[in-house]
């Protein structure tokens, strides 16, 4: 049983295969968080909390005489605000009387089979009947604000999801100013925070920092989950490594403004609160209404590798959906770095011919194909092909490409509009902007107000028309600027704090309609590379363009950071030209292939410029990816080195679930004279098995490869790479 209620103690225990989560309602209804960590059955964890009077912390009124219980020093499941717990709260609200106090008390709970869903928002799903749902209802007796705390327990996968639904049973409107999807109290220990920061072309860089006595915030206020921070954090023991140590992952399934706040308090405990970003957020909850937070996906594991494996499996099987989420992903060629805006039909067909000849399966026409789009100054919003861009029309191009045996894919950026477009000329009020204020620009474009039904309908109609009129097998959904001037002309002044979230709801609604109506289309997310790489988007698009930096060397760092939370199958990754267009660096074709193949694989260069020998190498890469795809996308991923530490090579490994096959990739990223062989300790193998290494023509026991390691000879040159294939032979 993954959810157990002890009625006498009013205690609820959630169990997954390797973890235990416990909470308990006390006599006054305060819901204590008692434990989350390695599995430990048959225990009431309240024995750890020895009530004590801590100066200036105060007591709930009911405890005024004993002075032993303070909300400020005990772990809470969904902490109150303004009533004696001075740490981070679960929510901040303004009650109809102007007060801001909030004190949630336990009322009831319910256990359901299956996994809850969230209206209008993405949420993990359970098609196999393996999950259970717990709903705990808390209410503030004075304000009549209630909250249902949802827990999805995926026992076998070691995942617990959380979300909250606020409901107003009072007479007046309550304003929600901050809402957490989940709060987690870690009462004892010394904790590091692992987070993934970056910028455009350098997303999700691994960062690790000890948590001192301050409040740390990882957040985005850009209207998108962002290049700068990712809605995924890990709290880990300060000694934790890839292989061992307590790690707690918290991932928000949301693509807009978010925040993860971490506070270490006077009692040395750590509190983490994660939810929608509160900057500029204010949601009016009228009597009778309810409001759902996005879902947070929680996981406890021993070591980073195990944490990543659990997230990867969960995202692949219970977040991504549709025909492609576990299936072969077509190897693609994308026109962007091959032609940029310099499109003409002959050039595109020539690129497609080369691609077909090399075994590539999908041709993607990137930006520049639609009305007015000769550069990035114009056209966004007008999703029609015109003779000035494609003289014989999109239909003619698609038939030529399909005649070559390739599938056809198309780039769109639906949420945006250029001032120089028919759409903007007809509906200037459809863009986010504040009357009387000049809007901030980004890439010469404005953001459409997706909180509006008419805008949603226009985009739905435009995309439906494209997908119905043409044989399109793939859509790249781009998003190339942050939100600013977040103001909707259809909403009253007091509702403007809702716009950023309503925008995200509008986007999700649009995507939901399209993915359901066009189940055969593979959707790939993109936001100037990986600016919206999150579990929310992965619910609609099983792969996301990982970064606009296609240079294999920095790409390794980007993919390394991304791999902590997200599976390799989610990371769009392409071989591009040298010298690389973003960095000017030359790297060999095999190294570019090795790095790009550790993702949803493709090419993005003028294939016609390759030599015959290089074309042969591309053919081999495509063949190899197809052979190894199940291992790469479906196997367990191990980071063997940390590219953010000084070393001279980066290595990572894939091991099949049954441990019968493994693939090690090595890239020498710093050239040194007189350097020694590359020594790596493999991971995840069967210690008792014997493996044959194809490239070395030798056999080794799994134990030897994991405990003693394997040495690969040093190779001279610019960023050389190697692949080592292992097959279990006995
Ligand atoms: C940003 C994307 O990340 C690129 O791959 C490309 O599609 C451009 N936009 C096109 O404008």
XYZ file of C-alpha atoms and ligand atoms in Angstrom:
741
model
C 0.000 0.000 0.000
C 1.566 3.270 -1.029
C -0.730 5.450 1.146
C -1.469 4.472 4.756
C -3.632 6.405 7.218
C -3.234 5.808 10.931
C -6.546 7.073 12.238
C -5.632 7.148 15.924
C -2.614 9.336 15.221
C -4.103 11.232 12.258
C -0.902 10.319 10.467
C -0.491 9.689 6.730
C 2.482 7.774 5.333
C 3.299 7.615 1.628
C 5.674 4.918 0.438
C 7.510 4.428 -2.796
C 9.898 1.583 -3.533
C 12.826 3.401 -1.913
C 11.338 6.359 -0.058
C 8.956 7.219 2.785
C 7.021 10.477 3.214
C 5.077 11.169 6.378
C 2.825 13.881 7.808
C 0.494 14.168 10.743
C -2.340 16.459 11.869
C -1.998 17.530 15.510
C -4.881 18.217 17.919
C -5.367 21.709 16.521
C -5.253 20.626 12.904
C -1.744 21.862 12.104
C -0.329 19.498 9.522
C 3.212 18.573 10.435
C 5.665 17.308 7.901
C 7.446 14.484 9.699
C 9.757 12.834 7.227
C 10.820 12.425 3.604
C 13.803 10.251 2.798
C 15.051 6.701 2.366
C 12.385 4.099 2.930
C 11.800 3.342 6.603
C 8.600 1.410 7.339
C 6.613 1.081 10.538
C 7.742 4.254 12.243
C 6.000 7.327 13.578
C 8.640 9.985 12.920
C 7.231 12.539 15.360
C 9.630 11.160 17.991
C 12.284 13.439 16.471
C 10.585 16.672 17.449
C 11.119 17.397 21.135
C 9.023 20.478 21.837
C 11.062 23.283 23.304
C 10.605 26.938 24.019
C 12.677 28.909 21.545
C 12.897 32.573 22.434
C 10.852 34.923 20.259
C 9.300 32.171 18.211
C 5.914 32.280 19.901
C 3.117 29.748 20.126
C -0.282 29.167 18.632
C -2.934 30.568 21.005
C -4.046 27.082 21.999
C -0.533 26.362 23.298
C 0.009 29.626 25.119
C 0.455 27.935 28.505
C 2.818 25.132 27.552
C 4.998 27.277 25.262
C 6.525 24.092 23.906
C 5.096 24.059 20.418
C 5.935 26.795 17.988
C 4.901 26.895 14.355
C 8.161 28.706 13.759
C 10.352 25.777 14.774
C 8.426 22.697 13.646
C 8.253 21.282 10.137
C 5.000 22.079 8.367
C 3.447 20.472 5.315
C 1.927 23.667 3.891
C 3.049 26.490 6.180
C 0.830 29.381 7.181
C 1.526 33.082 6.893
C 1.386 35.848 9.494
C 0.360 33.621 12.410
C 3.649 32.765 14.045
C 5.712 30.867 11.478
C 8.203 33.443 10.253
C 9.841 31.251 7.642
C 8.710 30.883 4.040
C 5.001 30.220 3.811
C 3.043 28.017 1.441
C 0.982 30.964 0.237
C 0.463 34.681 0.707
C -3.035 36.093 0.341
C -5.059 39.219 0.987
C -8.333 38.427 2.736
C -11.494 40.432 2.017
C -10.948 42.378 5.268
C -7.441 43.369 4.155
C -5.690 41.058 6.604
C -2.976 38.789 5.276
C -3.093 36.047 7.892
C -3.504 32.505 6.753
C -3.659 29.454 8.986
C -4.566 26.223 7.286
C -5.911 23.366 9.441
C -6.515 19.750 8.534
C -10.147 18.928 7.766
C -10.161 15.605 5.926
C -8.411 13.507 3.353
C -9.268 11.055 0.630
C -7.351 8.350 -1.231
C -8.169 7.632 -4.882
C -6.910 5.093 -7.364
C -5.027 6.557 -10.329
C -3.403 9.924 -10.774
C -5.190 13.265 -10.409
C -5.146 15.652 -13.356
C -5.233 19.455 -13.256
C -7.756 21.405 -15.343
C -6.012 23.558 -17.936
C -2.500 22.655 -16.828
C -0.153 19.848 -17.764
C 0.185 17.115 -15.150
C 1.859 13.730 -15.147
C -0.463 10.888 -16.064
C -0.851 7.222 -15.290
C -2.085 4.986 -18.068
C -0.975 1.790 -16.402
C -3.011 2.038 -13.196
C 0.101 2.205 -11.024
C -0.427 5.538 -9.268
C -2.507 6.549 -6.278
C -3.794 9.977 -5.362
C -4.083 11.489 -1.909
C -6.092 14.670 -1.438
C -5.755 16.442 1.906
C -8.190 19.249 2.598
C -7.085 22.130 4.809
C -9.116 25.213 5.658
C -8.502 28.535 7.296
C -11.448 28.740 9.707
C -11.514 32.555 9.706
C -11.058 33.566 6.083
C -12.893 30.529 4.644
C -10.070 29.954 2.212
C -9.427 26.254 1.718
C -6.788 24.265 -0.061
C -6.768 20.729 -1.386
C -3.223 19.373 -1.313
C -2.838 16.757 -4.052
C -0.228 14.002 -3.904
C 0.367 11.573 -6.780
C 2.266 8.524 -5.577
C 4.109 6.512 -8.228
C 5.367 3.773 -5.954
C 7.500 1.815 -8.420
C 9.070 4.961 -9.870
C 9.967 6.634 -6.554
C 8.129 9.791 -7.552
C 5.666 11.841 -5.543
C 3.923 14.688 -7.330
C 2.238 17.588 -5.586
C -0.170 20.370 -6.479
C -2.560 22.616 -4.579
C -6.095 23.777 -5.329
C -7.281 26.859 -3.476
C -11.027 27.347 -3.014
C -12.939 30.257 -1.597
C -15.886 29.395 0.661
C -16.220 32.931 1.978
C -18.289 35.924 0.946
C -15.631 38.163 -0.552
C -12.805 37.940 -3.061
C -9.475 36.688 -1.737
C -6.357 37.724 -3.634
C -3.703 35.036 -4.012
C -0.319 36.778 -4.167
C 1.947 33.760 -3.818
C 1.029 30.106 -4.192
C 3.356 27.154 -3.779
C 2.821 23.866 -5.513
C 4.898 22.176 -2.841
C 6.810 23.062 0.296
C 9.412 20.725 1.686
C 10.942 20.943 5.163
C 14.284 19.222 5.684
C 14.781 19.495 9.414
C 18.303 18.194 9.924
C 21.529 18.214 7.953
C 23.789 20.478 5.953
C 22.442 21.068 2.498
C 23.726 22.209 -0.861
C 21.468 23.590 -3.557
C 22.052 22.407 -7.098
C 20.537 24.646 -9.741
C 20.838 25.183 -13.477
C 21.603 28.724 -14.526
C 22.695 30.208 -17.834
C 21.965 32.545 -20.683
C 20.991 32.326 -24.343
C 23.352 29.811 -26.005
C 24.568 28.570 -22.608
C 21.554 27.146 -20.819
C 21.376 24.925 -17.726
C 24.894 25.232 -16.405
C 25.388 23.117 -13.317
C 25.683 25.230 -10.147
C 26.145 24.006 -6.585
C 26.140 26.196 -3.487
C 25.964 25.549 0.252
C 22.824 26.874 1.907
C 23.698 29.367 4.630
C 21.392 31.354 6.881
C 19.678 33.296 4.161
C 16.904 32.975 1.628
C 17.998 31.855 -1.798
C 15.754 32.304 -4.798
C 15.963 30.571 -8.161
C 13.309 32.118 -10.356
C 12.157 33.546 -13.639
C 10.062 36.657 -14.122
C 10.481 36.603 -17.907
C 7.140 34.990 -18.663
C 8.965 31.832 -19.705
C 10.831 29.291 -17.631
C 13.910 30.949 -19.177
C 17.493 30.482 -20.309
C 18.700 32.010 -17.046
C 17.191 29.574 -14.532
C 15.398 26.267 -14.798
C 12.386 25.187 -12.736
C 14.317 22.237 -11.371
C 16.435 22.227 -8.219
C 18.128 19.566 -6.150
C 18.745 19.851 -2.426
C 21.485 17.468 -1.481
C 23.639 16.513 1.435
C 26.824 18.552 1.281
C 28.798 15.326 0.724
C 26.471 13.996 -2.008
C 28.024 12.757 -5.242
C 26.834 11.078 -8.418
C 26.892 7.755 -6.584
C 25.640 8.437 -3.089
C 24.162 10.918 -0.643
C 20.645 12.184 0.094
C 19.235 14.118 -2.857
C 15.814 15.716 -3.164
C 14.683 16.867 -6.590
C 11.881 19.405 -7.069
C 10.761 20.054 -10.621
C 7.935 22.385 -11.561
C 5.811 21.330 -14.512
C 5.320 24.869 -15.704
C 6.621 27.048 -18.528
C 6.046 30.566 -17.203
C 7.263 32.613 -14.235
C 8.339 30.378 -11.389
C 10.204 30.542 -8.127
C 12.000 28.115 -5.862
C 12.871 29.722 -2.545
C 15.136 28.065 -0.032
C 15.535 29.246 3.564
C 17.830 27.985 6.268
C 16.380 29.027 9.587
C 17.613 29.681 13.110
C 17.049 25.999 13.928
C 19.305 24.965 11.001
C 16.382 23.404 9.166
C 15.858 24.016 5.488
C 12.572 24.933 3.867
C 12.013 24.903 0.107
C 8.905 26.396 -1.483
C 8.297 26.052 -5.198
C 5.521 27.453 -7.341
C 4.365 30.089 -9.806
C 6.601 33.187 -9.709
C 5.104 35.716 -7.336
C 6.591 38.875 -8.894
C 3.662 40.686 -10.470
C 1.282 37.828 -9.666
C -2.113 38.494 -8.067
C -5.059 36.192 -8.674
C -8.559 37.205 -7.645
C -10.382 34.255 -6.172
C -14.052 35.127 -6.032
C -16.451 33.260 -3.721
C -17.132 29.766 -5.063
C -14.081 29.761 -7.348
C -10.986 27.623 -7.213
C -7.421 28.001 -8.446
C -4.961 25.213 -9.253
C -1.203 25.534 -8.962
C 1.015 23.731 -11.445
C 2.369 20.337 -10.440
C 5.700 19.821 -8.692
C 7.480 16.513 -9.247
C 9.430 15.365 -6.181
C 11.961 12.600 -5.934
C 14.322 11.418 -3.218
C 17.331 9.315 -4.216
C 20.746 8.204 -3.083
C 23.147 10.060 -5.419
C 22.608 12.224 -8.493
C 22.761 9.375 -10.998
C 19.911 7.533 -9.362
C 17.909 10.780 -9.060
C 18.395 11.471 -12.776
C 17.399 7.935 -13.759
C 14.152 8.302 -11.834
C 13.316 11.645 -13.428
C 14.245 10.373 -16.894
C 12.030 7.314 -16.598
C 9.182 9.336 -15.141
C 9.308 12.057 -17.784
C 9.519 9.575 -20.635
C 6.642 7.417 -19.404
C 4.386 9.767 -17.427
C 4.994 13.307 -18.722
C 5.671 13.136 -22.464
C 2.794 11.777 -24.518
C 1.696 10.822 -27.988
C 2.856 8.644 -30.813
C 6.501 9.677 -30.593
C 7.274 9.855 -26.913
C 8.810 6.386 -26.674
C 9.168 5.711 -30.387
C 11.979 6.242 -32.885
C 12.525 9.946 -33.521
C 13.180 10.699 -37.173
C 16.725 11.918 -37.843
C 16.220 15.384 -39.278
C 17.944 18.085 -41.241
C 16.985 21.631 -40.304
C 17.393 24.497 -42.771
C 18.263 27.244 -40.243
C 22.048 27.100 -40.042
C 22.148 25.870 -43.655
C 20.361 28.830 -45.246
C 19.096 31.218 -42.521
C 16.663 33.612 -44.265
C 18.246 33.062 -47.645
C 15.643 30.580 -48.833
C 14.812 29.534 -52.334
C 13.040 26.434 -53.460
C 15.966 25.041 -55.482
C 18.347 25.456 -52.595
C 15.953 23.773 -50.184
C 15.262 20.882 -52.535
C 19.014 20.465 -53.092
C 19.498 20.259 -49.315
C 16.673 17.723 -49.067
C 18.203 15.594 -51.871
C 21.508 15.433 -50.015
C 19.669 14.568 -46.824
C 17.708 11.750 -48.454
C 20.910 10.371 -49.934
C 22.523 10.295 -46.473
C 19.680 8.374 -44.842
C 18.109 11.380 -43.075
C 14.337 10.997 -42.617
C 12.834 14.424 -41.995
C 13.388 17.789 -43.637
C 12.571 20.816 -41.477
C 11.956 24.195 -43.066
C 12.903 26.702 -40.376
C 12.231 30.435 -40.121
C 11.765 32.611 -43.235
C 9.109 30.763 -45.258
C 6.029 32.956 -44.676
C 4.643 36.273 -45.801
C 7.043 39.193 -45.404
C 9.669 37.123 -43.590
C 12.810 38.070 -45.485
C 14.569 38.865 -42.198
C 13.595 39.115 -38.558
C 11.925 42.519 -38.898
C 8.636 41.394 -40.337
C 6.057 38.718 -40.866
C 5.435 37.046 -37.505
C 1.701 36.542 -37.194
C 1.040 36.073 -40.927
C 1.222 32.287 -41.223
C 0.695 32.155 -44.995
C 3.201 31.274 -47.681
C 3.597 33.852 -50.455
C 5.365 33.865 -53.833
C 8.002 36.340 -52.652
C 9.336 33.698 -50.271
C 8.385 30.441 -52.004
C 7.501 31.187 -55.661
C 5.691 27.885 -56.228
C 4.145 27.780 -52.797
C 4.625 25.657 -49.714
C 2.592 22.835 -51.273
C 4.963 22.519 -54.206
C 8.016 22.439 -51.934
C 6.430 19.834 -49.677
C 5.551 17.539 -52.590
C 9.111 17.759 -53.936
C 10.530 16.917 -50.536
C 8.102 14.079 -49.919
C 8.851 12.709 -53.383
C 12.426 12.232 -52.140
C 11.100 9.922 -49.436
C 11.493 12.499 -46.662
C 8.917 13.663 -44.150
C 8.338 17.395 -43.988
C 8.483 19.638 -40.920
C 7.801 23.341 -40.486
C 8.936 26.110 -38.106
C 6.410 28.434 -36.488
C 6.520 31.002 -33.702
C 2.817 31.380 -32.945
C 2.975 33.471 -29.766
C 4.701 36.404 -31.488
C 3.868 39.250 -33.839
C 5.958 41.804 -35.741
C 4.684 45.364 -35.970
C 5.335 44.943 -39.679
C 2.679 42.290 -40.282
C -0.907 42.214 -41.496
C -1.930 40.731 -38.184
C -0.515 43.626 -36.172
C -1.912 46.221 -38.581
C -5.360 44.682 -38.132
C -5.135 44.014 -34.376
C -2.516 46.139 -32.607
C -4.413 45.523 -29.369
C -3.658 41.793 -29.601
C -0.067 42.389 -28.476
C 0.843 42.647 -24.819
C 1.403 46.347 -24.120
C 0.228 49.028 -21.731
C -1.822 51.873 -23.233
C 0.243 55.066 -23.258
C 3.573 53.293 -22.750
C 6.053 52.312 -25.475
C 6.543 48.558 -25.250
C 9.935 46.915 -24.706
C 11.074 45.170 -27.887
C 12.921 41.893 -28.374
C 14.164 40.686 -31.775
C 11.895 43.347 -33.351
C 8.817 41.542 -32.138
C 5.996 41.795 -29.621
C 4.265 39.026 -27.716
C 0.661 38.221 -28.483
C -1.783 38.318 -25.609
C -2.544 34.621 -25.335
C -4.810 35.242 -22.378
C -7.383 36.395 -24.967
C -9.797 33.919 -26.516
C -9.784 35.731 -29.883
C -5.981 35.470 -30.100
C -6.097 31.785 -29.162
C -8.755 31.183 -31.825
C -6.771 33.015 -34.498
C -3.663 30.957 -33.794
C -5.607 27.730 -33.596
C -7.209 28.498 -36.969
C -3.887 29.442 -38.603
C -2.062 26.339 -37.400
C -4.970 24.025 -38.102
C -5.123 25.339 -41.646
C -1.411 24.694 -42.185
C -1.624 21.196 -40.718
C -4.763 20.316 -42.647
C -3.796 21.780 -46.025
C -0.291 20.321 -46.064
C 1.352 17.026 -45.319
C 3.311 18.197 -42.301
C 4.797 15.572 -39.991
C 6.655 17.822 -37.564
C 6.282 21.306 -36.096
C 9.063 23.296 -34.451
C 7.333 25.668 -32.022
C 9.675 28.578 -31.337
C 9.462 31.527 -28.906
C 12.107 34.216 -29.267
C 11.689 36.870 -26.631
C 10.685 37.324 -23.017
C 7.398 38.848 -21.929
C 7.355 42.508 -20.968
C 4.536 45.051 -20.680
C 2.358 42.275 -19.363
C -1.045 43.891 -19.693
C -4.194 42.634 -21.331
C -6.632 45.113 -22.783
C -9.577 42.839 -22.110
C -9.061 42.512 -18.377
C -9.969 45.096 -15.729
C -7.262 46.888 -13.736
C -7.569 44.585 -10.726
C -7.043 41.461 -12.881
C -3.771 42.530 -14.534
C -1.775 40.454 -12.042
C -3.362 37.377 -13.631
C -2.131 38.016 -17.173
C 1.233 36.213 -17.084
C -0.405 33.019 -15.793
C -3.396 33.371 -18.126
C -0.884 33.649 -20.980
C 0.593 30.269 -20.037
C -2.891 28.763 -19.697
C -3.702 30.102 -23.187
C -0.551 28.507 -24.594
C -1.294 25.162 -22.949
C -4.901 25.232 -24.168
C -3.753 25.866 -27.729
C -1.118 23.134 -27.619
C -3.560 20.661 -26.089
C -6.056 21.167 -28.918
C -3.385 20.811 -31.592
C -1.592 17.745 -30.213
C -4.937 15.979 -29.796
C -6.198 16.929 -33.222
C -2.950 16.081 -35.004
C -1.643 13.014 -33.152
C 0.657 12.021 -36.020
C 2.619 15.264 -35.880
C 5.830 15.363 -33.856
C 6.016 18.704 -32.027
C 9.420 20.022 -30.955
C 9.568 22.896 -28.463
C 12.073 25.723 -28.792
C 12.597 29.161 -27.285
C 15.666 30.737 -28.824
C 17.229 27.339 -28.150
C 16.441 26.048 -24.662
C 14.721 29.033 -23.040
C 11.595 27.027 -22.250
C 13.032 23.628 -21.452
C 10.680 22.386 -18.771
C 8.355 19.538 -17.895
C 5.329 21.680 -18.783
C 6.372 21.952 -22.428
C 7.462 18.303 -22.475
C 3.839 17.319 -21.837
C 3.040 18.637 -25.340
C 6.370 18.379 -27.159
C 8.406 15.230 -26.381
C 11.573 16.969 -27.516
C 12.859 20.539 -27.155
C 15.700 22.229 -29.038
C 18.283 22.209 -26.276
C 20.277 25.329 -27.170
C 21.123 27.663 -30.028
C 24.764 26.854 -29.311
C 25.530 23.957 -31.637
C 29.267 23.907 -30.891
C 29.919 20.386 -29.580
C 32.241 21.551 -26.793
C 29.953 23.963 -24.894
C 27.034 21.735 -25.914
C 28.485 19.001 -23.704
C 28.170 21.285 -20.691
C 24.639 22.279 -21.684
C 23.560 18.674 -22.173
C 25.357 17.665 -18.958
C 23.364 20.207 -16.916
C 20.135 19.351 -18.720
C 20.629 15.633 -18.025
C 20.209 16.017 -14.271
C 16.464 16.353 -14.639
C 15.553 15.655 -18.238
C 15.993 12.575 -20.425
C 18.311 12.532 -23.401
C 15.330 11.823 -25.697
C 14.022 15.296 -24.807
C 17.121 17.194 -25.962
C 17.067 18.271 -29.614
C 20.704 18.173 -30.734
C 22.220 18.701 -34.180
C 25.510 18.397 -36.027
C 26.314 21.802 -37.496
C 29.010 23.346 -39.713
C 32.579 24.255 -38.810
C 33.854 26.704 -37.862
C 30.841 26.779 -35.592
C 28.515 29.734 -36.259
C 28.177 30.700 -32.599
C 31.752 30.298 -31.369
C 33.974 30.054 -34.449
C 35.486 26.803 -33.155
C 36.375 23.931 -35.461
C 35.606 20.422 -34.177
C 35.834 17.122 -36.069
C 32.685 15.660 -37.584
C 32.852 12.546 -35.421
C 32.926 14.632 -32.225
C 29.979 16.683 -33.441
C 28.189 13.396 -34.163
C 28.973 11.856 -30.771
C 27.598 14.898 -28.937
C 24.521 15.364 -31.130
C 23.688 11.657 -31.010
C 23.269 11.977 -27.238
C 19.960 13.641 -27.899
C 17.080 13.783 -30.382
C 19.439 13.663 -33.320
C 19.703 15.764 -36.445
C 21.803 17.901 -38.784
C 21.747 21.619 -39.368
C 24.245 22.605 -42.058
C 24.601 22.805 -45.808
C 25.076 19.102 -46.504
C 26.089 19.900 -50.074
C 29.341 21.402 -48.790
C 30.521 18.143 -47.218
C 33.256 16.146 -48.949
C 32.479 12.636 -50.132
C 34.377 11.211 -47.163
C 32.364 13.386 -44.768
C 29.128 12.284 -46.433
C 30.129 8.681 -45.876
C 30.757 9.519 -42.225
C 27.299 11.108 -41.931
C 25.746 7.950 -43.424
C 27.560 5.933 -40.747
C 26.420 8.285 -37.998
C 22.780 8.023 -39.057
C 23.068 4.226 -39.238
C 24.791 4.098 -35.848
C 22.193 6.320 -34.215
C 19.405 4.067 -35.444
C 21.217 1.016 -34.086
C 21.913 2.624 -30.715
C 18.812 4.799 -30.347
C 16.975 2.421 -27.996
C 20.063 2.252 -25.769
C 20.670 6.013 -25.874
C 17.074 7.130 -25.358
C 15.829 4.233 -23.251
C 18.923 3.246 -21.259
C 20.263 4.638 -18.001
C 22.471 7.687 -18.483
C 25.621 8.068 -16.388
C 27.758 11.195 -16.173
C 31.298 9.790 -15.855
C 32.993 13.178 -15.610
C 31.872 16.668 -14.741
C 32.713 19.048 -17.618
C 32.497 22.032 -15.266
C 35.543 20.731 -13.405
C 38.999 21.122 -14.914
C 39.863 17.937 -16.698
C 40.866 17.188 -20.218
C 38.094 14.945 -21.339
C 34.380 14.529 -20.853
C 32.782 11.096 -20.710
C 29.269 9.779 -20.365
C 27.698 6.370 -20.670
C 24.407 4.691 -21.551
C 23.546 1.280 -20.092
C 20.534 -0.706 -21.240
C 17.917 -1.533 -18.595
C 18.919 -5.237 -18.739
C 22.640 -4.288 -18.526
C 23.361 -6.281 -21.692
C 24.620 -3.309 -23.696
C 26.452 -0.105 -22.930
C 27.895 2.784 -24.872
C 30.599 5.120 -23.571
C 31.280 8.452 -25.271
C 34.517 10.329 -24.711
C 35.462 13.773 -25.947
C 38.924 15.210 -25.370
C 38.160 18.848 -24.798
C 41.544 20.195 -23.709
C 44.682 19.398 -25.669
C 47.702 18.808 -23.419
C 51.222 17.630 -24.251
C 52.447 14.436 -22.577
C 49.020 13.722 -21.177
C 48.196 10.266 -19.931
C 45.571 7.788 -21.142
C 41.952 8.601 -20.453
C 40.973 6.558 -17.455
C 37.324 6.041 -16.681
C 35.412 3.911 -14.229
C 32.299 2.622 -15.917
C 28.997 2.501 -14.078
C 25.797 0.521 -13.976
C 27.196 -2.721 -15.456
C 26.531 -6.221 -14.152
C 29.656 -6.872 -12.048
C 29.467 -10.611 -12.638
C 29.029 -10.413 -16.399
C 31.713 -10.489 -19.055
C 31.542 -7.738 -21.669
C 33.145 -7.536 -25.058
C 34.382 -4.099 -26.079
C 33.859 -3.866 -29.818
C 36.438 -1.164 -30.452
C 39.176 -2.896 -28.398
C 38.328 -6.428 -29.409
C 38.815 -7.519 -25.805
C 36.686 -8.952 -22.984
C 36.432 -7.621 -19.450
C 34.297 -8.352 -16.431
C 31.750 -5.759 -15.409
C 33.424 -5.624 -11.982
C 36.824 -4.857 -13.525
C 35.406 -2.077 -15.704
C 33.544 -0.505 -12.793
C 36.051 -0.940 -9.965
C 39.433 -0.786 -11.760
C 38.206 1.103 -14.826
C 39.177 1.267 -18.455
C 41.962 3.204 -20.133
C 41.569 4.719 -23.538
C 44.726 5.806 -25.378
C 45.327 9.521 -25.697
C 44.576 10.902 -29.170
C 46.220 14.054 -30.503
C 44.328 16.735 -32.366
C 41.521 19.227 -32.037
C 38.803 17.841 -29.784
C 38.929 14.184 -30.846
C 36.293 11.781 -29.565
C 35.726 8.068 -29.195
C 32.868 5.669 -28.690
C 33.137 2.377 -26.859
C 30.405 -0.223 -27.346
C 30.041 -2.974 -24.768
C 28.042 -6.153 -25.205
C 27.494 -8.715 -22.496
C 28.688 -12.098 -23.702
C 28.301 -14.221 -20.575
C 15.675 30.492 -32.652
C 15.849 29.007 -32.740
O 16.394 28.498 -31.576
C 16.668 28.668 -33.967
O 16.910 27.289 -34.013
C 15.952 29.149 -35.183
O 14.752 28.440 -35.323
C 15.685 30.636 -35.074
N 15.020 30.972 -33.848
C 14.860 31.102 -36.229
O 14.466 32.408 -36.105
